Short mmCIF file of N, CA and C in Angstrom, two decimals:
data_model
loop_
_atom_site.label_atom_id
_atom_site.label_comp_id
_atom_site.label_asym_id
_atom_site.label_seq_id
_atom_site.Cartn_x
_atom_site.Cartn_y
_atom_site.Cartn_z
N MET A 92 9.89 13.80 -61.58
CA MET A 92 9.40 15.13 -61.82
C MET A 92 9.07 15.29 -63.30
N TYR A 93 8.04 16.02 -63.55
CA TYR A 93 7.64 16.24 -64.93
C TYR A 93 8.64 17.12 -65.68
N GLY A 94 9.30 18.02 -64.97
CA GLY A 94 10.33 18.85 -65.60
C GLY A 94 11.45 18.01 -66.19
N ARG A 95 11.79 16.93 -65.52
CA ARG A 95 12.83 16.04 -66.03
C ARG A 95 12.36 15.30 -67.29
N GLN A 96 11.08 15.01 -67.36
CA GLN A 96 10.56 14.38 -68.57
C GLN A 96 10.63 15.34 -69.76
N VAL A 97 10.35 16.62 -69.50
CA VAL A 97 10.47 17.62 -70.56
C VAL A 97 11.93 17.76 -70.97
N LEU A 98 12.83 17.71 -70.00
CA LEU A 98 14.26 17.76 -70.31
C LEU A 98 14.67 16.56 -71.16
N ALA A 99 14.15 15.38 -70.85
CA ALA A 99 14.44 14.18 -71.65
C ALA A 99 13.90 14.34 -73.07
N LEU A 100 12.73 14.93 -73.20
CA LEU A 100 12.14 15.18 -74.52
C LEU A 100 13.02 16.16 -75.30
N THR A 101 13.52 17.17 -74.62
CA THR A 101 14.42 18.14 -75.25
C THR A 101 15.71 17.47 -75.69
N ASP A 102 16.26 16.61 -74.85
CA ASP A 102 17.48 15.88 -75.22
C ASP A 102 17.24 15.01 -76.45
N GLN A 103 16.08 14.36 -76.51
CA GLN A 103 15.75 13.54 -77.68
C GLN A 103 15.66 14.40 -78.93
N LEU A 104 15.05 15.57 -78.80
CA LEU A 104 14.94 16.47 -79.95
C LEU A 104 16.32 16.90 -80.42
N ASN A 105 17.19 17.20 -79.48
CA ASN A 105 18.55 17.60 -79.85
C ASN A 105 19.33 16.50 -80.54
N SER A 106 18.98 15.24 -80.30
CA SER A 106 19.74 14.14 -80.88
C SER A 106 19.03 13.48 -82.07
N THR A 107 17.93 14.04 -82.53
CA THR A 107 17.23 13.44 -83.66
C THR A 107 18.09 13.51 -84.92
N THR A 108 17.82 12.57 -85.80
CA THR A 108 18.55 12.53 -87.06
C THR A 108 17.68 12.86 -88.25
N SER A 109 16.41 13.13 -88.01
CA SER A 109 15.52 13.47 -89.12
C SER A 109 14.49 14.49 -88.68
N TYR A 110 13.97 15.20 -89.66
CA TYR A 110 12.91 16.16 -89.37
C TYR A 110 11.62 15.45 -88.99
N GLU A 111 11.42 14.25 -89.48
CA GLU A 111 10.24 13.47 -89.10
C GLU A 111 10.27 13.16 -87.61
N GLN A 112 11.44 12.76 -87.12
CA GLN A 112 11.58 12.50 -85.68
C GLN A 112 11.37 13.79 -84.89
N ALA A 113 11.95 14.88 -85.36
CA ALA A 113 11.80 16.16 -84.68
C ALA A 113 10.33 16.59 -84.65
N ALA A 114 9.62 16.36 -85.74
CA ALA A 114 8.20 16.72 -85.80
C ALA A 114 7.39 15.86 -84.83
N ALA A 115 7.72 14.58 -84.74
CA ALA A 115 7.00 13.69 -83.81
C ALA A 115 7.20 14.15 -82.37
N LEU A 116 8.40 14.59 -82.04
CA LEU A 116 8.67 15.09 -80.70
C LEU A 116 7.97 16.43 -80.46
N ALA A 117 8.00 17.31 -81.43
CA ALA A 117 7.31 18.60 -81.31
C ALA A 117 5.81 18.39 -81.12
N ASP A 118 5.29 17.36 -81.76
CA ASP A 118 3.86 17.07 -81.64
C ASP A 118 3.49 16.71 -80.20
N GLN A 119 4.43 16.14 -79.45
CA GLN A 119 4.16 15.82 -78.05
C GLN A 119 3.85 17.08 -77.24
N VAL A 120 4.42 18.19 -77.66
CA VAL A 120 4.21 19.46 -76.97
C VAL A 120 3.07 20.25 -77.60
N LEU A 121 2.97 20.21 -78.91
CA LEU A 121 2.07 21.12 -79.62
C LEU A 121 0.73 20.54 -80.02
N GLU A 122 0.51 19.26 -79.87
CA GLU A 122 -0.78 18.67 -80.25
C GLU A 122 -1.87 19.45 -79.52
N PRO A 123 -2.87 19.98 -80.27
CA PRO A 123 -3.80 20.95 -79.69
C PRO A 123 -4.73 20.44 -78.60
N THR A 124 -5.01 19.16 -78.54
CA THR A 124 -5.95 18.68 -77.52
C THR A 124 -5.28 17.87 -76.42
N ASP A 125 -4.14 17.25 -76.71
CA ASP A 125 -3.51 16.37 -75.72
C ASP A 125 -2.02 16.65 -75.54
N GLY A 126 -1.52 17.70 -76.16
CA GLY A 126 -0.11 18.03 -76.04
C GLY A 126 0.22 18.73 -74.73
N LEU A 127 1.49 18.88 -74.49
CA LEU A 127 1.96 19.48 -73.25
C LEU A 127 1.41 20.88 -73.03
N LEU A 128 1.40 21.72 -74.05
CA LEU A 128 0.88 23.08 -73.87
C LEU A 128 -0.59 23.08 -73.49
N ALA A 129 -1.38 22.23 -74.13
CA ALA A 129 -2.81 22.15 -73.81
C ALA A 129 -3.01 21.68 -72.38
N ARG A 130 -2.25 20.68 -71.96
CA ARG A 130 -2.37 20.16 -70.60
C ARG A 130 -1.87 21.16 -69.56
N LEU A 131 -0.82 21.91 -69.89
CA LEU A 131 -0.35 22.95 -68.97
C LEU A 131 -1.40 24.05 -68.81
N ALA A 132 -2.06 24.40 -69.89
CA ALA A 132 -3.13 25.40 -69.80
C ALA A 132 -4.23 24.91 -68.87
N GLU A 133 -4.59 23.63 -68.99
CA GLU A 133 -5.60 23.06 -68.09
C GLU A 133 -5.12 23.10 -66.64
N PHE A 134 -3.85 22.82 -66.43
CA PHE A 134 -3.30 22.86 -65.08
C PHE A 134 -3.44 24.26 -64.48
N PHE A 135 -3.07 25.29 -65.25
CA PHE A 135 -3.16 26.65 -64.74
C PHE A 135 -4.61 27.09 -64.52
N GLU A 136 -5.52 26.61 -65.35
CA GLU A 136 -6.94 26.89 -65.13
C GLU A 136 -7.42 26.27 -63.82
N ALA A 137 -7.01 25.04 -63.56
CA ALA A 137 -7.39 24.38 -62.31
C ALA A 137 -6.77 25.10 -61.11
N ALA A 138 -5.52 25.51 -61.23
CA ALA A 138 -4.87 26.23 -60.15
C ALA A 138 -5.55 27.58 -59.90
N ALA A 139 -6.01 28.21 -60.96
CA ALA A 139 -6.73 29.48 -60.82
C ALA A 139 -8.03 29.28 -60.05
N GLU A 140 -8.73 28.23 -60.36
CA GLU A 140 -9.98 27.94 -59.64
C GLU A 140 -9.71 27.64 -58.17
N LYS A 141 -8.62 26.91 -57.91
CA LYS A 141 -8.26 26.60 -56.53
C LYS A 141 -7.93 27.89 -55.77
N ALA A 142 -7.20 28.79 -56.39
CA ALA A 142 -6.86 30.06 -55.74
C ALA A 142 -8.10 30.89 -55.45
N LYS A 143 -9.07 30.83 -56.35
CA LYS A 143 -10.30 31.61 -56.17
C LYS A 143 -11.12 31.10 -54.99
N GLU A 144 -10.94 29.84 -54.62
CA GLU A 144 -11.67 29.28 -53.48
C GLU A 144 -11.21 29.86 -52.14
N SER A 145 -10.05 30.50 -52.13
CA SER A 145 -9.47 31.01 -50.90
C SER A 145 -10.28 32.18 -50.35
N ASP A 146 -10.23 32.33 -49.03
CA ASP A 146 -10.86 33.48 -48.37
C ASP A 146 -9.94 34.70 -48.35
N HIS A 147 -8.70 34.51 -48.78
CA HIS A 147 -7.75 35.62 -48.77
C HIS A 147 -7.98 36.53 -49.97
N ASP A 148 -7.70 37.82 -49.75
CA ASP A 148 -7.84 38.80 -50.83
C ASP A 148 -6.91 38.46 -51.99
N ASP A 149 -5.72 37.95 -51.68
CA ASP A 149 -4.77 37.63 -52.72
C ASP A 149 -5.23 36.45 -53.59
N GLY A 150 -6.19 35.68 -53.10
CA GLY A 150 -6.70 34.55 -53.88
C GLY A 150 -7.27 34.98 -55.22
N PHE A 151 -7.99 36.10 -55.23
CA PHE A 151 -8.54 36.59 -56.49
C PHE A 151 -7.46 37.10 -57.43
N ASP A 152 -6.46 37.81 -56.86
CA ASP A 152 -5.36 38.28 -57.69
C ASP A 152 -4.59 37.10 -58.29
N LEU A 153 -4.32 36.11 -57.46
CA LEU A 153 -3.62 34.92 -57.94
C LEU A 153 -4.46 34.21 -59.00
N HIS A 154 -5.75 34.15 -58.79
CA HIS A 154 -6.67 33.55 -59.77
C HIS A 154 -6.48 34.20 -61.14
N TYR A 155 -6.47 35.53 -61.17
CA TYR A 155 -6.32 36.24 -62.44
C TYR A 155 -4.95 36.02 -63.06
N ASP A 156 -3.91 35.98 -62.23
CA ASP A 156 -2.56 35.72 -62.76
C ASP A 156 -2.48 34.33 -63.39
N LEU A 157 -3.06 33.34 -62.72
CA LEU A 157 -3.03 31.97 -63.25
C LEU A 157 -3.91 31.83 -64.49
N GLU A 158 -5.03 32.51 -64.51
CA GLU A 158 -5.89 32.51 -65.71
C GLU A 158 -5.14 33.13 -66.89
N ASP A 159 -4.42 34.21 -66.63
CA ASP A 159 -3.62 34.84 -67.70
C ASP A 159 -2.57 33.87 -68.23
N ALA A 160 -1.96 33.10 -67.35
CA ALA A 160 -0.96 32.12 -67.78
C ALA A 160 -1.62 31.06 -68.68
N ALA A 161 -2.80 30.60 -68.31
CA ALA A 161 -3.52 29.61 -69.12
C ALA A 161 -3.85 30.17 -70.49
N ILE A 162 -4.29 31.41 -70.52
CA ILE A 162 -4.62 32.06 -71.81
C ILE A 162 -3.37 32.19 -72.67
N SER A 163 -2.27 32.59 -72.06
CA SER A 163 -1.01 32.73 -72.81
C SER A 163 -0.56 31.40 -73.41
N LEU A 164 -0.69 30.32 -72.65
CA LEU A 164 -0.31 29.01 -73.16
C LEU A 164 -1.20 28.59 -74.33
N ARG A 165 -2.49 28.85 -74.21
CA ARG A 165 -3.40 28.51 -75.31
C ARG A 165 -3.08 29.34 -76.56
N GLU A 166 -2.79 30.62 -76.37
CA GLU A 166 -2.42 31.47 -77.51
C GLU A 166 -1.12 31.00 -78.16
N LEU A 167 -0.17 30.60 -77.34
CA LEU A 167 1.09 30.07 -77.86
C LEU A 167 0.84 28.83 -78.71
N GLY A 168 0.02 27.93 -78.20
CA GLY A 168 -0.32 26.73 -78.96
C GLY A 168 -1.02 27.04 -80.27
N GLU A 169 -1.94 28.01 -80.23
CA GLU A 169 -2.64 28.40 -81.46
C GLU A 169 -1.68 29.00 -82.47
N GLY A 170 -0.71 29.77 -81.99
CA GLY A 170 0.26 30.38 -82.89
C GLY A 170 1.20 29.36 -83.52
N LEU A 171 1.38 28.24 -82.86
CA LEU A 171 2.30 27.21 -83.37
C LEU A 171 1.57 25.99 -83.93
N HIS A 172 0.29 26.13 -84.23
CA HIS A 172 -0.52 24.96 -84.61
C HIS A 172 -0.04 24.25 -85.87
N VAL A 173 0.70 24.90 -86.73
CA VAL A 173 1.21 24.24 -87.94
C VAL A 173 2.71 23.95 -87.88
N ALA A 174 3.33 24.19 -86.72
CA ALA A 174 4.78 24.01 -86.61
C ALA A 174 5.20 22.57 -86.87
N VAL A 175 4.40 21.60 -86.46
CA VAL A 175 4.76 20.19 -86.68
C VAL A 175 4.80 19.89 -88.18
N ASP A 176 3.80 20.34 -88.90
CA ASP A 176 3.79 20.13 -90.35
C ASP A 176 4.95 20.88 -91.02
N ARG A 177 5.24 22.06 -90.54
CA ARG A 177 6.35 22.83 -91.10
C ARG A 177 7.68 22.14 -90.84
N MET A 178 7.81 21.51 -89.66
CA MET A 178 9.04 20.77 -89.35
C MET A 178 9.20 19.59 -90.31
N ARG A 179 8.11 18.85 -90.53
CA ARG A 179 8.16 17.72 -91.46
C ARG A 179 8.54 18.19 -92.87
N ALA A 180 8.05 19.36 -93.25
CA ALA A 180 8.30 19.88 -94.60
C ALA A 180 9.77 20.27 -94.80
N LEU A 181 10.54 20.36 -93.73
CA LEU A 181 11.96 20.70 -93.85
C LEU A 181 12.79 19.54 -94.39
N ALA A 182 12.24 18.35 -94.35
CA ALA A 182 12.98 17.17 -94.84
C ALA A 182 13.26 17.33 -96.32
N PRO A 183 14.45 16.91 -96.74
CA PRO A 183 14.77 17.02 -98.17
C PRO A 183 13.81 16.17 -98.99
N SER A 184 13.46 16.69 -100.15
CA SER A 184 12.55 15.94 -101.00
C SER A 184 13.30 14.81 -101.69
N VAL A 185 12.57 13.75 -102.01
CA VAL A 185 13.15 12.57 -102.66
C VAL A 185 13.05 12.77 -104.17
N PRO A 186 14.18 12.62 -104.87
CA PRO A 186 14.12 12.75 -106.34
C PRO A 186 13.16 11.74 -106.95
N MET A 187 12.53 12.13 -108.05
CA MET A 187 11.58 11.24 -108.72
C MET A 187 12.28 9.94 -109.10
N GLY A 188 11.57 8.84 -108.98
CA GLY A 188 12.11 7.54 -109.33
C GLY A 188 12.73 6.81 -108.15
N GLN A 189 12.99 7.53 -107.05
CA GLN A 189 13.54 6.89 -105.86
C GLN A 189 12.43 6.76 -104.83
N THR A 190 12.52 5.74 -104.05
CA THR A 190 11.54 5.56 -102.99
C THR A 190 12.26 5.51 -101.65
N ILE A 191 11.52 5.85 -100.63
CA ILE A 191 12.08 5.76 -99.29
C ILE A 191 11.15 4.88 -98.46
N LYS A 192 11.70 4.32 -97.40
CA LYS A 192 10.87 3.51 -96.51
C LYS A 192 9.90 4.42 -95.77
N ALA A 193 8.65 3.97 -95.68
CA ALA A 193 7.68 4.72 -94.90
C ALA A 193 8.01 4.55 -93.43
N SER A 194 7.87 5.62 -92.71
CA SER A 194 8.13 5.54 -91.28
C SER A 194 6.87 5.90 -90.52
N VAL A 195 6.77 5.32 -89.36
CA VAL A 195 5.66 5.63 -88.47
C VAL A 195 6.14 6.68 -87.50
N PRO A 196 5.48 7.87 -87.46
CA PRO A 196 5.95 8.92 -86.55
C PRO A 196 6.02 8.42 -85.12
N GLY A 197 7.16 8.68 -84.49
CA GLY A 197 7.32 8.32 -83.09
C GLY A 197 7.74 6.88 -82.85
N ALA A 198 7.74 6.04 -83.90
CA ALA A 198 8.02 4.63 -83.70
C ALA A 198 9.48 4.38 -83.32
N SER A 199 10.41 5.14 -83.90
CA SER A 199 11.81 4.87 -83.64
C SER A 199 12.39 5.76 -82.54
N ILE A 200 11.56 6.60 -81.97
CA ILE A 200 12.05 7.45 -80.90
C ILE A 200 11.32 7.10 -79.63
N GLY A 201 12.05 6.79 -78.61
CA GLY A 201 11.45 6.41 -77.34
C GLY A 201 10.98 7.63 -76.58
N LEU A 202 9.73 7.97 -76.72
CA LEU A 202 9.20 9.12 -76.02
C LEU A 202 9.06 8.79 -74.54
N PRO A 203 9.37 9.75 -73.67
CA PRO A 203 9.24 9.46 -72.25
C PRO A 203 7.79 9.25 -71.87
N ALA A 204 7.53 8.22 -71.09
CA ALA A 204 6.18 7.94 -70.64
C ALA A 204 5.86 8.82 -69.46
N ALA A 205 4.59 9.20 -69.34
CA ALA A 205 4.17 9.99 -68.21
C ALA A 205 4.38 9.19 -66.93
N ALA A 206 4.89 9.81 -65.90
CA ALA A 206 5.19 9.11 -64.66
C ALA A 206 3.91 8.67 -63.96
N LEU A 207 2.93 9.54 -63.91
CA LEU A 207 1.70 9.25 -63.20
C LEU A 207 0.53 9.76 -64.03
N PRO A 208 -0.56 9.00 -64.10
CA PRO A 208 -1.73 9.53 -64.79
C PRO A 208 -2.34 10.66 -63.97
N ALA A 209 -2.91 11.62 -64.66
CA ALA A 209 -3.55 12.73 -63.97
C ALA A 209 -4.82 12.25 -63.30
N PRO A 210 -5.04 12.61 -62.04
CA PRO A 210 -6.26 12.18 -61.35
C PRO A 210 -7.50 12.65 -62.09
N GLY A 211 -8.45 11.77 -62.26
CA GLY A 211 -9.70 12.12 -62.91
C GLY A 211 -9.63 12.24 -64.40
N ARG A 212 -8.52 11.90 -64.98
CA ARG A 212 -8.35 12.01 -66.43
C ARG A 212 -8.28 10.62 -67.03
N THR A 213 -8.80 10.47 -68.21
CA THR A 213 -8.65 9.24 -68.96
C THR A 213 -8.07 9.58 -70.30
N GLY A 214 -7.36 8.59 -70.87
CA GLY A 214 -6.84 8.72 -72.21
C GLY A 214 -5.85 9.72 -72.33
#
């Protein structure tokens, strides 16, 4: 289930030891074109279109409810568009003259892989 993957992502966030790791995990949700919020908005848009295909009167009402959910998710993502950078900025600064090892975001944290590719989607 995808909910369990989100739970695993949350557990990883709770156990991170650096703001860089936390930012990399937050990016999995907040990335504006391929993050979880963007994909959930697409899901609700598709569900809204499916509901609209119905011959039932409630299909149109459901369509509008699902469209509203998609809009809310997109607005949430837009409101948090700089949260990943802000999370990275929380890391303590390095005193002048000292160097730290460069890290690759996401390299040391095992992000959960998607269980199944979305039908009709690439990349």
